[in-house]
C-alpha positions as a printed NumPy array, in Angstrom:
array([[ 19.605, -24.805, -71.376],
       [ 20.544, -25.416, -67.801],
       [ 18.726, -23.698, -64.974],
       [ 21.053, -21.774, -62.692],
       [ 21.184, -23.153, -59.192],
       [ 20.663, -20.552, -56.509],
       [ 22.234, -21.495, -53.22 ],
       [ 19.733, -21.253, -50.415],
       [ 20.822, -19.019, -47.607],
       [ 20.783, -20.803, -44.266],
       [ 17.831, -19.605, -42.227],
       [ 18.602, -18.359, -38.754],
       [ 15.772, -18.045, -36.296],
       [ 15.154, -14.508, -35.123],
       [ 15.071, -14.311, -31.355],
       [ 12.053, -12.455, -30.032],
       [ 12.839,  -9.018, -28.676],
       [ 13.166,  -8.972, -24.928],
       [ 10.285,  -7.106, -23.33 ],
       [ 11.321,  -3.863, -21.696],
       [ 10.665,  -3.561, -17.974],
       [  7.883,  -1.247, -16.88 ],
       [  8.756,   2.135, -15.294],
       [  9.697,   1.737, -11.623],
       [  7.233,   4.448, -10.547],
       [  4.176,   2.75 , -12.045],
       [  3.233,   0.973,  -8.804],
       [  3.54 ,   4.182,  -6.793],
       [  1.276,   6.034,  -9.216],
       [ -1.327,   3.239,  -9.122],
       [ -1.245,   3.199,  -5.301],
       [ -1.59 ,   7.007,  -5.118],
       [ -4.669,   6.957,  -7.354],
       [ -6.244,   4.142,  -5.333],
       [ -5.453,   5.722,  -1.95 ],
       [ -6.929,   9.062,  -3.026],
       [-10.255,   7.386,  -3.819],
       [-10.403,   5.38 ,  -0.577],
       [ -8.923,   8.069,   1.701],
       [-12.1  ,   8.577,   3.822],
       [-12.053,   4.888,   4.79 ],
       [ -8.355,   4.98 ,   5.685],
       [ -8.947,   8.121,   7.738],
       [-11.723,   6.354,   9.666],
       [ -9.543,   3.287,  10.26 ],
       [ -6.716,   5.378,  11.773],
       [ -9.136,   7.291,  14.018],
       [-10.729,   4.084,  15.258],
       [ -7.315,   2.632,  16.082],
       [ -5.817,   5.709,  17.711],
       [ -8.792,   7.503,  19.306],
       [-11.864,   6.796,  21.375],
       [-14.153,   6.298,  18.388],
       [-15.923,   2.942,  18.618],
       [-17.832,   2.31 ,  15.381],
       [-16.956,   2.966,  11.751],
       [-20.251,   4.609,  10.724],
       [-20.351,   6.742,  13.889],
       [-16.787,   7.883,  13.243],
       [-17.611,   8.86 ,   9.654],
       [-20.703,  10.759,  10.83 ],
       [-18.682,  12.531,  13.502],
       [-16.083,  13.619,  10.949],
       [-18.76 ,  14.807,   8.503],
       [-20.701,  16.613,  11.251],
       [-17.668,  18.525,  12.524],
       [-15.801,  19.226,   9.265],
       [-18.142,  18.482,   6.358],
       [-17.194,  16.622,   3.185],
       [-13.771,  18.254,   3.201],
       [-13.121,  16.673,   6.599],
       [-13.302,  13.204,   5.031],
       [-10.124,  14.103,   3.144],
       [ -8.147,  15.438,   6.113],
       [ -4.459,  14.673,   5.724],
       [ -4.63 ,  13.604,   2.085],
       [ -1.283,  15.273,   1.368],
       [  0.233,  12.861,   3.893],
       [ -1.368,   9.978,   2.022],
       [  0.222,  11.165,  -1.223],
       [  3.629,  11.51 ,   0.435],
       [  3.339,   8.018,   1.878],
       [  2.279,   6.387,  -1.386],
       [  4.932,   8.088,  -3.496],
       [  7.647,   6.966,  -1.079],
       [  6.568,   3.669,   0.476],
       [  4.438,   2.236,  -2.353],
       [  6.751,   3.313,  -5.141],
       [  9.637,   1.666,  -3.308],
       [  7.79 ,  -1.561,  -2.498],
       [  6.651,  -2.275,  -6.059],
       [ 10.128,  -1.569,  -7.403],
       [ 11.802,  -3.659,  -4.684],
       [  9.323,  -6.522,  -5.208],
       [ 10.121,  -6.762,  -8.917],
       [ 13.86 ,  -6.616,  -8.211],
       [ 13.562,  -9.228,  -5.439],
       [ 11.694, -11.593,  -7.765],
       [ 14.496, -11.253, -10.31 ],
       [ 17.079, -11.916,  -7.608],
       [ 15.256, -15.051,  -6.421],
       [ 14.385, -16.234,  -9.912],
       [ 10.659, -16.07 ,  -9.148],
       [  9.025, -16.252, -12.569],
       [  5.393, -16.41 , -13.631],
       [  4.722, -19.811, -12.051],
       [  6.916, -19.372,  -8.967],
       [  5.85 , -21.184,  -5.782],
       [  4.032, -19.206,  -3.086],
       [  6.971, -19.294,  -0.653],
       [  9.311, -17.696,  -3.167],
       [  6.809, -14.924,  -3.926],
       [  6.268, -14.383,  -0.193],
       [ 10.03 , -14.142,   0.356],
       [ 10.327, -11.556,  -2.422],
       [  7.435,  -9.639,  -0.87 ],
       [  9.065,  -9.763,   2.558],
       [ 12.337,  -8.412,   1.178],
       [ 10.496,  -5.595,  -0.58 ],
       [  8.479,  -4.805,   2.542],
       [ 11.559,  -4.518,   4.739],
       [ 13.177,  -2.025,   2.363],
       [ 10.019,   0.005,   1.703],
       [  8.925,   0.049,   5.335],
       [ 12.218,   1.613,   6.393],
       [ 12.408,   4.157,   3.556],
       [  8.724,   5.082,   3.773],
       [  8.589,   5.476,   7.575],
       [  8.655,   9.314,   7.647],
       [  5.785,   9.456,   5.137],
       [  3.893,   6.906,   7.217],
       [  4.208,   9.022,  10.378],
       [  3.131,  12.16 ,   8.548],
       [  0.08 ,  10.387,   7.105],
       [ -1.022,   8.935,  10.462],
       [ -0.595,  12.252,  12.3  ],
       [ -2.427,  14.293,   9.688],
       [ -5.308,  11.816,   9.603],
       [ -5.624,  11.471,  13.377],
       [ -5.216,  15.132,  14.326],
       [ -8.837,  16.29 ,  14.292],
       [ -9.94 ,  13.29 ,  16.343],
       [ -7.943,  14.709,  19.271],
       [ -8.865,  17.399,  21.748],
       [ -7.875,  20.872,  20.379],
       [ -5.073,  21.334,  22.918],
       [ -3.452,  18.032,  21.885],
       [ -3.478,  18.566,  18.119],
       [ -0.34 ,  18.974,  16.025],
       [ -2.082,  21.438,  13.663],
       [  0.151,  20.669,  10.681],
       [ -0.726,  22.6  ,   7.53 ],
       [  0.32 ,  19.887,   5.069],
       [  2.747,  16.996,   4.703],
       [  5.886,  19.113,   4.236],
       [  5.017,  21.341,   7.199],
       [  4.591,  18.166,   9.273],
       [  7.955,  16.805,   8.152],
       [  9.878,  20.034,   8.845],
       [  8.2  ,  20.639,  12.213],
       [  8.844,  17.087,  13.374],
       [ 12.571,  17.504,  12.706],
       [ 12.675,  20.977,  14.275],
       [ 10.545,  20.257,  17.359],
       [ 11.249,  16.564,  18.041],
       [ 14.617,  16.013,  16.407],
       [ 15.719,  13.95 ,  13.43 ],
       [ 15.132,  10.749,  15.384],
       [ 11.374,  11.443,  15.319],
       [ 11.343,  10.305,  11.686],
       [ 12.188,   6.808,  12.953],
       [  9.32 ,   6.698,  15.465],
       [  7.588,   3.335,  15.223],
       [  9.981,   2.104,  12.537],
       [ 10.071,  -1.403,  14.052],
       [  6.301,  -2.061,  13.89 ],
       [  6.122,  -0.258,  10.55 ],
       [  8.823,  -2.426,   8.941],
       [  7.23 ,  -5.536,  10.467],
       [  3.836,  -4.517,   9.099],
       [  5.332,  -3.701,   5.689],
       [  6.947,  -7.156,   5.544],
       [  3.605,  -8.771,   6.391],
       [  1.701,  -6.552,   3.963],
       [  3.933,  -7.198,   0.99 ],
       [  4.335, -10.9  ,   1.698],
       [  0.549, -11.227,   1.913],
       [ -0.766,  -8.625,  -0.564],
       [  1.726,  -8.552,  -3.449],
       [  2.703, -12.193,  -3.236],
       [ -0.848, -13.502,  -2.825],
       [ -2.053, -11.396,  -5.768],
       [  0.602, -12.915,  -8.026],
       [ -0.145, -16.383,  -6.627],
       [ -3.941, -16.131,  -6.993],
       [ -3.622, -14.614, -10.465],
       [ -1.347, -17.452, -11.64 ],
       [ -3.669, -20.083, -10.15 ],
       [ -6.766, -18.521, -11.724],
       [ -5.094, -18.417, -15.137],
       [ -4.423, -22.161, -14.88 ],
       [ -8.171, -22.818, -14.834],
       [-10.45 , -22.722, -17.87 ],
       [-12.63 , -20.022, -16.32 ],
       [-10.258, -17.049, -16.394],
       [ -8.197, -15.167, -18.956],
       [ -5.71 , -12.388, -18.252],
       [ -8.374,  -9.679, -18.078],
       [-10.106,  -7.398, -15.605],
       [-12.237, -10.191, -14.118],
       [ -9.141, -12.226, -13.268],
       [ -7.402,  -9.153, -11.841],
       [-10.469,  -8.297,  -9.728],
       [-10.833, -11.801,  -8.283],
       [ -7.132, -12.158,  -7.464],
       [ -6.98 ,  -8.715,  -5.827],
       [-10.147,  -9.387,  -3.792],
       [ -8.573, -12.531,  -2.328],
       [ -5.269, -10.726,  -1.738],
       [ -7.004,  -7.893,   0.137],
       [ -8.695, -10.262,   2.576],
       [ -5.466, -12.157,   3.263],
       [ -3.502,  -8.932,   3.76 ],
       [ -6.036,  -7.362,   6.16 ],
       [ -6.028, -10.364,   8.49 ],
       [ -2.268, -10.866,   8.457],
       [ -1.448,  -7.19 ,   9.003],
       [ -4.052,  -6.162,  11.587],
       [ -1.932,  -6.552,  14.793],
       [  1.08 ,  -4.657,  13.42 ],
       [ -1.211,  -2.02 ,  11.888],
       [ -2.874,  -1.244,  15.22 ],
       [  0.476,  -0.985,  17.036],
       [  1.939,   1.214,  14.294],
       [ -0.975,   3.662,  14.425],
       [ -0.93 ,   3.932,  18.217],
       [  2.837,   4.492,  18.472],
       [  3.064,   6.94 ,  15.575],
       [  0.078,   8.968,  16.763],
       [  1.554,   9.397,  20.257],
       [  3.975,  12.066,  21.422],
       [  6.056,  12.764,  24.512],
       [  8.781,  10.835,  26.337],
       [  8.305,   7.084,  26.607],
       [  5.392,   7.052,  24.19 ],
       [  7.306,   5.252,  21.427],
       [  7.959,   2.053,  23.396],
       [  6.445,  -0.852,  21.473],
       [  6.325,  -3.091,  24.548],
       [  4.82 ,  -0.273,  26.616],
       [  2.003,   0.167,  24.113],
       [  1.407,  -3.605,  23.982],
       [  1.289,  -3.931,  27.796],
       [ -1.055,  -0.976,  28.237],
       [ -3.364,  -2.141,  25.429],
       [ -3.498,  -5.724,  26.748],
       [ -4.265,  -4.477,  30.251],
       [ -7.022,  -2.087,  29.184],
       [ -8.61 ,  -3.905,  26.235],
       [ -7.462,  -7.527,  26.171],
       [ -5.844,  -9.477,  23.342],
       [ -8.527,  -8.556,  20.807],
       [ -7.16 ,  -5.003,  20.667],
       [ -4.873,  -6.366,  17.919],
       [ -7.888,  -6.684,  15.631],
       [ -9.545,  -3.426,  16.595],
       [-10.652,  -1.691,  13.433],
       [-10.506,  -4.931,  11.358],
       [-13.814,  -4.197,   9.599],
       [-12.877,  -0.635,   8.543],
       [ -9.363,  -1.897,   7.757],
       [-10.845,  -4.594,   5.48 ],
       [-13.394,  -2.134,   4.084],
       [-10.538,   0.249,   3.298],
       [ -7.865,  -2.235,   2.219],
       [-10.166,  -4.342,   0.062],
       [-11.175,  -1.608,  -2.407],
       [ -7.677,  -0.131,  -2.169],
       [ -6.09 ,  -3.47 ,  -3.086],
       [ -8.551,  -3.974,  -5.931],
       [ -8.031,  -0.428,  -7.218],
       [ -4.232,  -0.662,  -6.946],
       [ -3.962,  -3.824,  -9.043],
       [ -6.688,  -2.909, -11.534],
       [ -5.061,   0.505, -12.013],
       [ -1.584,  -1.022, -12.23 ],
       [ -2.676,  -3.548, -14.868],
       [ -4.321,  -0.786, -16.911],
       [ -1.254,   1.432, -16.611],
       [  0.852,  -1.477, -17.864],
       [ -1.543,  -1.872, -20.808],
       [ -1.202,   1.853, -21.493],
       [  2.595,   1.58 , -21.459],
       [  2.457,  -1.426, -23.819],
       [  0.109,   0.461, -26.16 ],
       [  2.309,   3.587, -26.106],
       [  5.418,   1.562, -26.879],
       [  3.653,  -0.179, -29.763],
       [  2.962,   3.261, -31.222],
       [  6.598,   4.28 , -30.932],
       [  6.232,   6.484, -27.855],
       [  9.527,   6.142, -25.984],
       [  8.817,   8.26 , -22.879],
       [  7.883,   5.031, -21.028]])
């Protein structure tokens, strides 16, 4: 009795499913969480740059003495507005720029920096109104009472600026802000990706929280140093008011005359102290949010 021959079906390899992109707002949410935690340090940095305060600890004590614990969170609504406009835009634009440039996981540093610069230019322009609101709300109580803006919250600041100073006030300091945003994203986002990729090439690191912490620590130090000059100019121009006060060259000339070239690094220590934990928190939070999205999708949750 013959055994029937069953024709074998040709096997076709199944292509792995393409991974869905993460929600565009994930970076903005991570940055908002991080900035809320480190807000007192950012507040101190702005007041050191734009007021007569000289030392970080003295400035913090002055704020606490005059306004209590609540005073350390002055202007936090401006911080939220800034993060949900500027930061959301920069993370989205960075991912899109990397796709446009073909910057994959092992992309060279220059390509990552170029993608970061492109993202920074876009985000710095779009996020400029939120940046002004944040700086003014944070610096208000460091001024003499007669010179304060006395904004109630971020939306009151935005509406009053347009009503009292005109629509063009939303573009105050846009040049230094875009320049700083280009530097920040080219140094912070790009260096984090670069350091993370380099660490993963060694035998000492896996793609876990220790690797993320180390890469973000290095990125924070690089970003603080690169961005300090533009950050100081941005804070001084945005915190000023009145005719002629928004001239970048005017601010540079006056600062050089009164303080010398080192004014560009005034507030570096509080800026590093603020940016370092912020950078670490942003990337640790972002990586955990990505893990949460991956977990939710594996369980069939489609909202992400």
